Coordinates of C-alpha atoms in Angstrom, one line a residue:
M1 CA 94.4 42.2 93.6
P2 CA 96.8 45.2 94.0
V3 CA 98.4 46.8 91.0
T4 CA 102.2 46.5 90.4
L5 CA 104.2 49.7 90.6
L6 CA 105.8 50.5 87.3
K7 CA 109.2 52.0 86.4
D8 CA 109.6 55.7 87.5
E9 CA 106.0 55.7 88.8
L10 CA 105.0 57.8 91.9
L11 CA 103.2 55.9 94.7
Y12 CA 100.3 58.4 94.3
S13 CA 99.9 57.2 90.7
A14 CA 99.7 53.6 91.7
I15 CA 97.0 54.4 94.3
V16 CA 95.0 56.3 91.7
R17 CA 95.2 53.4 89.3
Q18 CA 94.1 51.0 92.0
Y19 CA 91.1 53.3 92.8
H20 CA 90.0 53.4 89.2
L21 CA 90.1 49.6 89.0
S22 CA 88.0 49.3 92.2
S23 CA 84.2 49.5 92.4
E24 CA 84.4 52.2 95.1
L25 CA 83.0 55.6 94.0
S26 CA 84.2 57.7 96.9
W27 CA 87.9 58.6 97.0
R28 CA 87.9 59.1 100.7
C29 CA 86.2 55.7 101.4
F30 CA 88.7 54.0 99.1
L31 CA 91.6 55.5 101.0
S32 CA 90.2 54.5 104.3
T33 CA 89.7 50.9 103.1
L34 CA 93.1 50.7 101.5
F35 CA 95.1 52.1 104.4
G36 CA 92.8 50.9 107.2
N37 CA 92.4 54.3 108.9
S38 CA 90.7 57.7 108.4
C39 CA 93.2 58.8 105.7
N40 CA 91.5 61.3 103.4
R41 CA 94.4 62.6 101.2
V42 CA 97.6 61.4 99.6
S43 CA 100.7 63.4 98.9
L44 CA 101.8 63.6 95.3
L45 CA 105.6 63.4 95.8
L46 CA 106.4 62.3 99.4
P47 CA 104.1 59.4 100.3
Q48 CA 102.4 59.1 103.6
N49 CA 101.2 55.9 105.3
I50 CA 104.3 54.1 104.1
N51 CA 103.9 51.0 106.2
N52 CA 100.3 50.4 105.2
A53 CA 101.1 51.2 101.5
S54 CA 103.9 48.6 101.6
E55 CA 101.5 45.9 102.8
S56 CA 98.8 46.9 100.3
F57 CA 101.2 46.8 97.3
N58 CA 103.5 43.9 98.5
I59 CA 106.7 46.0 98.4
T60 CA 109.1 47.1 101.1
S61 CA 109.1 50.6 102.7
H62 CA 112.7 51.2 101.6
E63 CA 111.8 50.4 97.9
L64 CA 108.7 52.7 98.1
I65 CA 110.8 55.7 99.2
T66 CA 113.8 55.0 97.0
N67 CA 112.0 54.1 93.7
H68 CA 108.6 55.8 94.0
S69 CA 109.1 59.1 95.7
I70 CA 111.3 62.2 95.0
L71 CA 113.2 62.0 98.3
P72 CA 116.4 60.4 96.8
Y73 CA 116.7 63.6 94.7
F74 CA 117.6 65.5 97.8
K75 CA 120.2 62.9 99.0
T76 CA 123.0 64.0 96.6
F77 CA 123.6 67.5 98.0
S78 CA 122.5 67.1 101.6
Y79 CA 124.2 65.9 104.7
T80 CA 123.7 62.1 105.2
E81 CA 122.3 62.6 108.7
K82 CA 119.8 65.1 107.5
Y83 CA 118.6 62.8 104.7
L84 CA 118.3 59.8 107.1
N85 CA 116.3 61.9 109.6
N86 CA 113.8 62.9 106.9
K87 CA 113.6 59.3 105.7
A88 CA 112.8 58.2 109.2
K89 CA 110.1 60.8 109.4
L90 CA 108.5 59.4 106.4
L91 CA 108.7 55.9 107.8
N92 CA 107.1 57.2 111.1
E93 CA 104.3 58.7 108.9
D94 CA 105.3 62.3 109.8
Q95 CA 104.7 65.1 107.4
I96 CA 107.8 66.8 105.8
N97 CA 107.6 70.5 105.1
L98 CA 109.6 70.7 101.8
F99 CA 109.9 74.5 102.0
H100 CA 111.6 74.5 105.4
V101 CA 113.7 71.4 105.0
F102 CA 114.9 71.7 101.3
G103 CA 114.0 75.3 100.4
I104 CA 111.5 74.2 97.7
N105 CA 108.2 76.1 97.2
N106 CA 105.2 73.7 97.5
G107 CA 103.4 75.5 94.7
I108 CA 106.2 74.6 92.2
L109 CA 106.1 70.9 93.1
F110 CA 102.5 70.0 93.5
N111 CA 101.4 70.6 89.9
K112 CA 100.7 67.4 88.0
K113 CA 102.8 67.4 84.8
Y114 CA 103.0 64.9 81.9
C115 CA 104.5 64.4 78.5
T116 CA 102.3 63.4 75.5
M117 CA 104.9 61.0 74.1
C118 CA 105.3 59.3 77.5
I119 CA 101.5 58.8 77.6
E120 CA 101.6 57.0 74.2
S121 CA 104.6 54.8 75.1
D122 CA 103.1 54.0 78.5
I123 CA 99.8 52.9 77.0
K124 CA 101.6 50.7 74.4
M125 CA 103.8 49.0 77.0
H126 CA 101.6 48.8 80.1
G127 CA 98.1 49.6 78.8
V128 CA 97.7 52.6 81.1
A129 CA 99.3 56.1 81.5
Y130 CA 100.8 57.1 84.9
W131 CA 102.5 60.0 86.7
H132 CA 106.4 59.9 86.4
R133 CA 108.8 60.9 89.1
S134 CA 111.2 62.5 86.7
H135 CA 108.5 64.9 85.5
H136 CA 107.8 66.3 89.0
L137 CA 111.3 67.3 90.1
P138 CA 111.8 70.9 91.1
F139 CA 112.1 73.4 88.1
V140 CA 112.0 70.6 85.5
T141 CA 109.9 71.9 82.6
C142 CA 110.6 69.3 79.9
C143 CA 110.7 65.5 79.4
A144 CA 114.4 64.3 79.5
E145 CA 113.6 61.4 77.2
H146 CA 111.5 63.0 74.4
N147 CA 112.6 66.7 74.6
L148 CA 109.0 67.9 74.8
C149 CA 107.7 70.7 77.2
L150 CA 105.7 69.2 80.0
I151 CA 102.0 70.1 80.2
A152 CA 100.4 70.9 83.5
S153 CA 97.2 68.9 84.1
K154 CA 95.0 71.2 86.1
H155 CA 91.6 69.6 85.4
P156 CA 90.5 65.9 85.4
P157 CA 88.9 64.3 82.2
K158 CA 85.2 64.4 81.8
N159 CA 84.6 60.7 82.5
C160 CA 86.7 60.7 85.7
K161 CA 85.1 59.2 88.8
T162 CA 86.3 62.0 91.1
T163 CA 87.9 65.4 90.7
Q164 CA 90.5 64.6 93.5
A165 CA 92.4 61.8 91.7
W166 CA 93.0 61.2 88.0
L167 CA 95.6 59.8 85.7
P168 CA 97.3 61.7 82.8
F169 CA 95.2 61.9 79.6
T170 CA 95.8 63.2 76.1
E171 CA 94.3 66.7 75.5
K172 CA 94.1 68.8 72.3
T173 CA 97.2 70.8 73.2
V174 CA 100.1 71.9 71.0
T175 CA 103.3 70.3 72.3
T176 CA 106.5 72.2 71.7
H177 CA 110.2 71.3 71.9
S178 CA 112.1 72.7 74.8
G179 CA 115.4 74.6 74.7
K180 CA 118.8 73.0 74.9
F181 CA 119.6 74.1 78.4
E182 CA 116.2 73.0 79.8
L183 CA 116.8 69.6 78.3
S184 CA 120.2 69.3 79.8
F185 CA 118.9 70.5 83.2
S186 CA 116.1 67.8 83.0
K187 CA 118.6 65.1 82.2
L188 CA 120.8 66.1 85.0
S189 CA 117.9 66.2 87.5
R190 CA 116.9 62.7 86.3
D191 CA 120.5 61.4 86.7
I192 CA 120.6 62.9 90.2
L193 CA 117.4 61.1 91.1
N194 CA 118.6 57.7 90.0
S195 CA 122.2 58.0 91.0
N196 CA 123.9 57.0 94.3
F197 CA 126.4 60.0 94.3
I198 CA 126.7 61.9 97.5
F199 CA 128.5 65.3 97.5
D200 CA 129.3 67.4 100.6
P201 CA 127.3 70.6 100.2
V202 CA 130.1 72.8 101.7
K203 CA 132.8 71.4 99.3
T204 CA 130.4 71.6 96.4
K205 CA 129.8 75.2 97.2
K206 CA 133.5 76.0 97.3
L207 CA 134.1 74.2 94.0
L208 CA 131.3 76.2 92.3
F209 CA 132.6 79.5 93.8
S210 CA 136.1 78.8 92.5
E211 CA 134.7 78.2 89.0
M212 CA 132.7 81.4 89.2
Q213 CA 135.9 83.2 90.2
N214 CA 137.5 81.9 87.0
L215 CA 134.5 83.3 85.1
K216 CA 135.0 86.7 86.9
L217 CA 131.5 86.6 88.3
T218 CA 132.8 87.5 91.8
R219 CA 133.6 90.7 93.6
G220 CA 135.9 90.0 96.4
F221 CA 134.4 87.3 98.6
F222 CA 130.9 87.6 97.1
L223 CA 129.1 87.1 93.8
D224 CA 128.5 90.1 91.6
R225 CA 124.7 90.2 91.1
D226 CA 124.8 92.2 87.8
K227 CA 127.6 90.0 86.3
V228 CA 125.7 86.8 87.3
R229 CA 122.5 88.0 85.8
I230 CA 124.2 88.9 82.5
Y231 CA 125.9 85.5 82.4
I232 CA 122.6 83.7 83.0
E233 CA 120.9 85.7 80.2
S234 CA 123.7 84.9 77.8
T235 CA 123.8 81.2 78.8
I236 CA 120.1 80.2 78.8
N237 CA 118.7 82.6 76.2
D238 CA 116.7 79.8 74.5
C239 CA 114.7 78.8 77.6
S240 CA 111.1 79.7 78.5
P241 CA 110.4 82.9 80.5
T242 CA 109.1 80.9 83.5
F243 CA 112.2 78.8 83.7
F244 CA 114.4 81.9 83.5
K245 CA 112.5 83.5 86.4
W246 CA 112.9 80.3 88.5
V247 CA 116.7 80.3 87.8
L248 CA 117.1 83.9 88.6
S249 CA 115.1 83.6 91.8
I250 CA 117.0 80.6 93.2
T251 CA 120.3 82.3 92.3
Q252 CA 119.3 85.6 94.0
K253 CA 118.3 83.7 97.2
A254 CA 121.6 81.7 97.3
I255 CA 123.9 84.4 96.0
N256 CA 125.0 85.8 99.4
S257 CA 125.6 82.4 101.0
V258 CA 127.8 81.0 98.2
A259 CA 131.1 82.1 99.7
G260 CA 129.8 82.3 103.3
K261 CA 129.2 79.7 105.9
K262 CA 125.4 79.5 105.4
E263 CA 123.9 76.3 104.0
I264 CA 122.3 76.5 100.6
K265 CA 118.9 74.8 101.1
N266 CA 117.7 75.1 97.5
Y267 CA 119.4 72.2 95.7
A268 CA 118.1 73.3 92.3
F269 CA 120.8 76.0 92.6
F270 CA 123.6 73.4 92.6
L271 CA 122.0 71.6 89.6
F272 CA 121.7 74.8 87.6
W273 CA 125.3 75.8 88.0
I274 CA 126.6 72.2 87.5
S275 CA 124.6 72.0 84.2
V276 CA 126.1 75.4 83.2
L277 CA 129.7 74.6 84.1
Y278 CA 130.0 70.8 83.7
S279 CA 127.0 69.7 81.6
D280 CA 126.6 66.3 83.2
I281 CA 127.0 64.7 86.7
H282 CA 129.9 62.4 85.8
T283 CA 132.1 65.3 84.6
F284 CA 131.3 67.1 87.9
K285 CA 132.2 64.0 89.9
K286 CA 135.7 64.0 88.3
E287 CA 136.2 67.7 89.0
Y288 CA 134.9 67.3 92.6
D289 CA 137.3 64.4 93.3
M290 CA 140.2 66.3 91.8
F291 CA 139.3 69.5 93.8
N292 CA 139.2 67.6 97.1
S293 CA 142.4 65.6 96.4
K294 CA 144.3 68.9 95.7
K295 CA 142.9 70.4 98.8
N296 CA 143.9 67.4 100.9
N297 CA 147.4 67.1 99.5
S298 CA 148.3 70.8 100.0
P299 CA 148.0 72.0 103.6
T300 CA 147.5 75.6 102.4
S301 CA 146.2 77.1 99.2
T302 CA 148.7 78.3 96.7
P303 CA 149.5 82.0 97.6
I304 CA 149.4 84.7 95.1
C305 CA 152.7 85.9 93.8
K306 CA 154.1 89.0 95.6
S307 CA 155.0 90.7 92.3
T308 CA 151.4 90.3 91.1
I309 CA 150.1 92.0 94.3
I310 CA 152.6 94.9 94.1
S311 CA 152.0 95.6 90.4
S312 CA 148.2 95.4 90.9
F313 CA 148.5 97.7 94.0
I314 CA 150.5 100.3 92.0
S315 CA 148.1 100.1 89.0
N316 CA 145.1 100.7 91.3
T317 CA 146.7 104.0 92.6
H318 CA 147.8 102.5 95.9
S319 CA 144.2 101.3 96.9
A320 CA 144.3 98.2 99.0
R321 CA 140.5 97.7 98.7
K322 CA 140.4 97.8 94.9
T323 CA 143.4 95.4 94.8
A324 CA 141.7 93.0 97.2
E325 CA 138.6 92.9 95.1
E326 CA 140.6 92.3 92.0
L327 CA 142.7 89.4 93.4
G328 CA 140.0 87.9 95.7
V329 CA 141.9 88.3 99.0
S330 CA 141.4 90.5 102.1
P331 CA 142.6 94.2 102.2
N332 CA 144.8 93.4 105.3
Y333 CA 146.7 90.8 103.3
I334 CA 147.4 93.3 100.6
L335 CA 148.6 95.9 103.1
N336 CA 150.9 93.5 105.0
T337 CA 152.4 92.3 101.7
V338 CA 153.0 95.8 100.4
K339 CA 154.5 96.9 103.8
A340 CA 156.9 93.9 103.8
A341 CA 158.0 94.9 100.3
G342 CA 159.0 98.4 101.6
L343 CA 156.4 100.4 99.6
A344 CA 154.9 103.5 101.2
V345 CA 151.3 103.1 102.2
S346 CA 149.3 106.2 102.9
L347 CA 146.7 105.5 105.6
R348 CA 144.2 107.8 107.1
P349 CA 145.4 109.2 110.4
K350 CA 143.7 107.7 113.4
K351 CA 144.1 110.8 115.5
I352 CA 144.0 114.5 114.3
T353 CA 146.9 116.5 115.9
L354 CA 146.7 120.1 117.1
S355 CA 148.8 121.5 114.2
M356 CA 146.6 119.6 111.7
K357 CA 143.5 120.9 113.3
Q358 CA 144.8 124.5 113.0
Q359 CA 145.6 124.0 109.3
I360 CA 142.0 122.6 108.8
Q361 CA 140.5 125.6 110.5
S362 CA 142.5 128.0 108.4
E363 CA 141.3 126.2 105.2
L364 CA 137.7 126.4 106.5
R365 CA 138.0 130.1 107.1
A366 CA 139.2 130.6 103.5
G367 CA 135.9 129.2 102.4
K368 CA 137.1 126.0 100.8
K369 CA 134.8 123.0 100.4
T370 CA 134.9 120.3 103.1
Q371 CA 135.4 117.5 100.4
E372 CA 138.5 119.3 99.1
I373 CA 139.9 119.7 102.6
A374 CA 139.2 116.1 103.5
K375 CA 141.0 114.9 100.3
K376 CA 144.0 117.2 101.0
F377 CA 144.5 115.9 104.6
N378 CA 143.5 112.3 103.8
L379 CA 140.6 112.4 106.2
S380 CA 136.9 111.7 105.9
T381 CA 134.4 114.5 105.2
G382 CA 132.7 113.7 108.5
S383 CA 135.8 114.6 110.5
I384 CA 136.0 118.0 108.8
E385 CA 132.3 118.6 109.4
Q386 CA 132.8 117.8 113.1
I387 CA 135.6 120.4 113.4
L388 CA 133.4 122.9 111.7
T389 CA 130.5 122.4 114.1
Q390 CA 132.9 122.9 117.0
N391 CA 133.7 126.4 115.8
P392 CA 130.5 128.4 115.3
S393 CA 132.4 131.6 114.5
I394 CA 134.0 129.8 111.5
K395 CA 130.6 128.5 110.4
K396 CA 129.2 132.1 110.5
H397 CA 132.1 133.4 108.6
R398 CA 131.7 130.7 105.9
L399 CA 128.0 131.6 105.6
E400 CA 128.9 135.3 105.0
I401 CA 131.4 134.2 102.3
R402 CA 128.7 132.2 100.6
Q403 CA 126.2 135.1 100.7
K404 CA 128.9 137.4 99.1
E405 CA 129.6 134.7 96.4
K406 CA 125.8 134.3 95.8
L407 CA 125.5 138.1 95.4
K408 CA 128.3 138.2 92.9
R409 CA 126.8 135.3 91.0
R410 CA 123.4 137.0 91.0
Q411 CA 124.8 140.2 89.4
S412 CA 126.7 138.3 86.8
E413 CA 123.7 136.1 85.8
R414 CA 121.4 139.2 85.7
L415 CA 123.9 140.9 83.4
K416 CA 123.9 138.0 81.0
I417 CA 120.1 138.1 80.7
T418 CA 119.9 141.9 80.2
R419 CA 122.7 141.9 77.6
Y420 CA 120.9 139.2 75.6
L421 CA 117.5 141.1 75.8
N422 CA 119.1 144.4 74.7
K423 CA 120.8 142.7 71.8
Y424 CA 117.7 140.7 70.7
K425 CA 114.7 142.8 71.5
N426 CA 112.1 140.6 69.7
S427 CA 113.1 137.4 71.5
S428 CA 110.6 135.4 73.5
R429 CA 110.9 133.7 76.9
S430 CA 111.7 130.3 75.3
D431 CA 114.5 131.9 73.3
V432 CA 116.1 133.3 76.5
K433 CA 115.6 129.9 78.2
R434 CA 117.3 128.1 75.3
V435 CA 120.3 130.5 74.8
C436 CA 121.0 131.6 78.4
R437 CA 120.1 128.2 79.9
I438 CA 122.4 128.3 82.9
S439 CA 121.6 131.9 83.9
Y440 CA 117.9 131.3 83.4
Y441 CA 117.7 128.2 85.7
W442 CA 119.9 129.7 88.4
L443 CA 117.8 132.9 88.5
Y444 CA 114.6 130.9 88.4
K445 CA 115.8 129.1 91.5
H446 CA 117.3 132.0 93.5
D447 CA 115.8 135.2 92.0
R448 CA 112.5 134.3 90.4
E449 CA 110.8 137.7 91.0
W450 CA 113.4 139.7 89.1
L451 CA 113.5 137.1 86.3
S452 CA 109.7 137.1 85.8
S453 CA 109.6 140.9 85.7
T454 CA 112.5 141.2 83.3
L455 CA 111.6 138.6 80.8
P456 CA 109.3 139.6 77.9
D457 CA 105.5 139.0 78.3
K458 CA 104.1 135.6 77.6
L459 CA 102.7 135.0 74.1
K460 CA 99.0 134.9 73.9
R461 CA 97.6 131.4 73.4
Y462 CA 94.7 131.4 70.9
P463 CA 92.1 128.7 71.3
R464 CA 92.4 125.8 68.9
K465 CA 89.8 125.8 66.1
D466 CA 87.3 123.0 66.2
Q467 CA 88.0 120.8 63.2
V468 CA 85.0 118.5 63.6
N469 CA 81.6 119.3 62.1
W470 CA 79.5 118.2 65.0
K471 CA 76.1 118.9 63.3
K472 CA 77.0 116.7 60.4
R473 CA 78.3 114.0 62.7
D474 CA 75.2 114.2 64.9
T475 CA 72.8 113.5 62.0
E476 CA 75.0 110.7 60.7
Y477 CA 75.1 109.0 64.1
K478 CA 71.4 109.3 64.5
K479 CA 70.7 107.6 61.1
K480 CA 73.1 104.8 62.0
L481 CA 71.5 104.3 65.4
L482 CA 68.0 104.1 63.9
A483 CA 69.2 101.2 61.7
I484 CA 71.0 99.5 64.6
V485 CA 67.9 99.6 66.9
K486 CA 65.7 98.4 64.0
N487 CA 67.9 95.4 63.5
C488 CA 68.1 94.8 67.3
M489 CA 64.3 94.5 67.6
A490 CA 64.4 91.6 65.1
I491 CA 67.0 89.7 67.1
E492 CA 65.8 86.6 68.9
P493 CA 66.0 86.2 71.8
P494 CA 65.8 89.9 72.5
R495 CA 68.9 91.7 73.9
R496 CA 69.1 94.7 76.1
I497 CA 69.7 98.1 74.4
T498 CA 72.3 100.1 76.4
I499 CA 74.6 103.0 75.5
E500 CA 77.6 100.8 75.7
W501 CA 76.2 98.2 73.3
L502 CA 75.1 101.0 70.9
A503 CA 78.6 102.5 71.0
K504 CA 80.1 99.1 70.2
E505 CA 77.8 98.5 67.2
L506 CA 78.4 102.1 66.0
G507 CA 82.2 101.4 66.2
T508 CA 83.1 104.4 68.4
G509 CA 83.8 102.7 71.7
S510 CA 83.8 104.9 74.8
A511 CA 84.3 108.1 72.6
L512 CA 80.5 108.2 72.0
K513 CA 79.7 108.6 75.7
N514 CA 82.3 111.3 76.1
Q515 CA 81.1 113.3 73.1
L516 CA 77.4 113.3 73.8
H517 CA 77.4 116.9 74.9
N518 CA 78.3 117.8 71.3
L519 CA 75.6 115.5 69.8
P520 CA 72.2 116.7 71.0
L521 CA 70.1 114.7 68.5
T522 CA 72.0 111.5 69.2
E523 CA 71.8 112.0 73.0
S524 CA 68.0 112.5 73.0
Y525 CA 67.5 109.5 70.8
I526 CA 69.7 107.3 73.0
N527 CA 67.9 108.4 76.1
N528 CA 64.6 107.4 74.5
V529 CA 65.8 104.1 73.2
R530 CA 68.0 102.8 76.0
E531 CA 66.4 100.2 78.3
T532 CA 66.6 99.7 82.1
V533 CA 66.7 96.2 83.5
D534 CA 63.0 96.2 84.4
I535 CA 61.8 97.3 80.9
F536 CA 64.1 94.8 79.2
Q537 CA 62.8 92.0 81.3
V538 CA 59.2 92.9 80.5
R539 CA 60.1 93.0 76.7
R540 CA 61.7 89.6 76.9
I541 CA 58.8 88.1 78.8
A542 CA 56.4 89.5 76.2
W543 CA 58.5 87.9 73.5
A544 CA 58.5 84.5 75.3
I545 CA 54.7 84.6 75.7
E546 CA 54.2 85.4 72.1
K547 CA 56.5 82.4 71.1
I548 CA 54.5 80.0 73.4
K549 CA 51.2 81.2 71.9
E550 CA 52.6 80.6 68.3
N551 CA 53.2 76.9 69.2
N552 CA 49.6 76.7 70.6
S553 CA 50.7 75.9 74.1
T554 CA 49.4 77.1 77.4
V555 CA 51.3 79.9 79.0
N556 CA 52.8 79.0 82.4
R557 CA 55.7 80.3 84.5
H558 CA 58.0 77.4 83.8
Q559 CA 57.9 77.8 80.0
V560 CA 58.4 81.5 80.3
S561 CA 61.4 81.3 82.6
K562 CA 62.9 78.5 80.3
L563 CA 62.7 80.8 77.2
T564 CA 63.7 84.0 78.9
T565 CA 66.6 82.5 81.0
I566 CA 66.1 85.3 83.6
S567 CA 66.8 84.1 87.1
N568 CA 66.0 87.2 89.2
L569 CA 62.9 89.1 88.1
R570 CA 62.5 92.7 89.1
A571 CA 59.2 94.0 90.6
L572 CA 57.8 95.4 87.3
A573 CA 58.6 92.2 85.4
E574 CA 57.1 90.0 88.1
E575 CA 53.9 92.1 88.1
Y576 CA 53.7 91.8 84.3
L577 CA 54.3 88.1 84.3
N578 CA 51.6 87.5 86.9
S579 CA 49.1 89.5 84.9
Q580 CA 49.8 87.5 81.7
V581 CA 49.8 84.1 83.3
N582 CA 46.6 84.6 85.4

């Protein structure tokens, strides 16, 4: 008799329940008998063998996909044709790669999750706990009904028939309440799963982008990454770190395609921003309808007022690019509007005239910087550099000017250092470095030999006095180690004496190993006491044989290995054991 599928239950959960009620022990054999083929695995979220499963559970294929898989979750923000194609693939028993089709990482989805309160209510109502669809939606971390964080079930219970299929069970885990935003996100995901709303992804993207523009999260035609990150941190500050990482990752992946023509595959991005901007799906539906009705009624979008463009252009020091970024339009639109208003627009010359070239060459001969010349003639620095490379004589002349300037600078910086040293004869190198900071660093870079010969001699560094009485510490350590080793010999079963274990018992950690060169008595004692693996195995075997003899039992290898719990005996221990047993 097949089990009846319960509300919000995954098909995988019903198959597992049927398996636990059957007398079949092997999971693979059960699947092959249930589906009538060599099926050896079942998908958690998107069911396979739909036709066979519908016959086994007396339910239509359409109902299985709609009510007992997570495929309807992706219907809301995807093209209808794309959704129907993927549904047909499931009916044809083809596998769907969720990552390529919907942009969801498989590792996020295929972790079994449950709510402790849901388990209790399921057992009261149906007599059995089962896996819920709403708990396994992408990026959902809490139960939308009970406001409890979901627990990942990684290991089956102890009395389970197989490690491949199990139902949720109560564990001794501390359940915590989730944050407000995680709860609203979970409720929105559940409503999307159970609703019949269909939103065009391109129109949804445009609506969200316009709202982000109102929040000043955009920069021109793109989202500003830094502003978006700050806004997310301020909005969902009460959520868990894993949820915050997920949100940031999906936003970063979709951030460049929001205003562009690319399709956003990751639908969790839509859900996140809808829950931030609108809180629930019904409010978003109203805004979506209003946005599309406005767009359909008006053939063109409302243009920006010309006075706003002109005032912004003047305030931005006649920069078309800055004005375009501020108002969210193209720079060409700003330039055309400003020209039509009769304002003067200073553009970079597209061609350098002969007279301009001569003026630039005279400026270059005077030794002025290329950046200053470019700013004066409203050209790029690359154009000035190109003219300079075409005139090697000017380049050589500019190099001579630089050398003369460098020589003057060297003399002036040297003079500052010498004046200071003559005034303060007892000053040190650090004093010169602190007071004449600019001169010191310039000469250190360009005239290091003169600087090192002129500065006062370095102060002598006296060795630091040793503040530790190593002899006293050596004797103290040895006394403590004697007591530790004496107590160790009384421990049953025996444990191996190593330098690491002695340091741990002594309370010094790794410092003991590093300080042994200052502790000769301690070092010699440790070398005498520490055990190799062979010697320790022999000592442990001797202890085991003594225990067996105390119980008046015959000594054999089985009893010795049982007491010693040594799996691999070394050659010395094997030889000792053979001699004792024989």
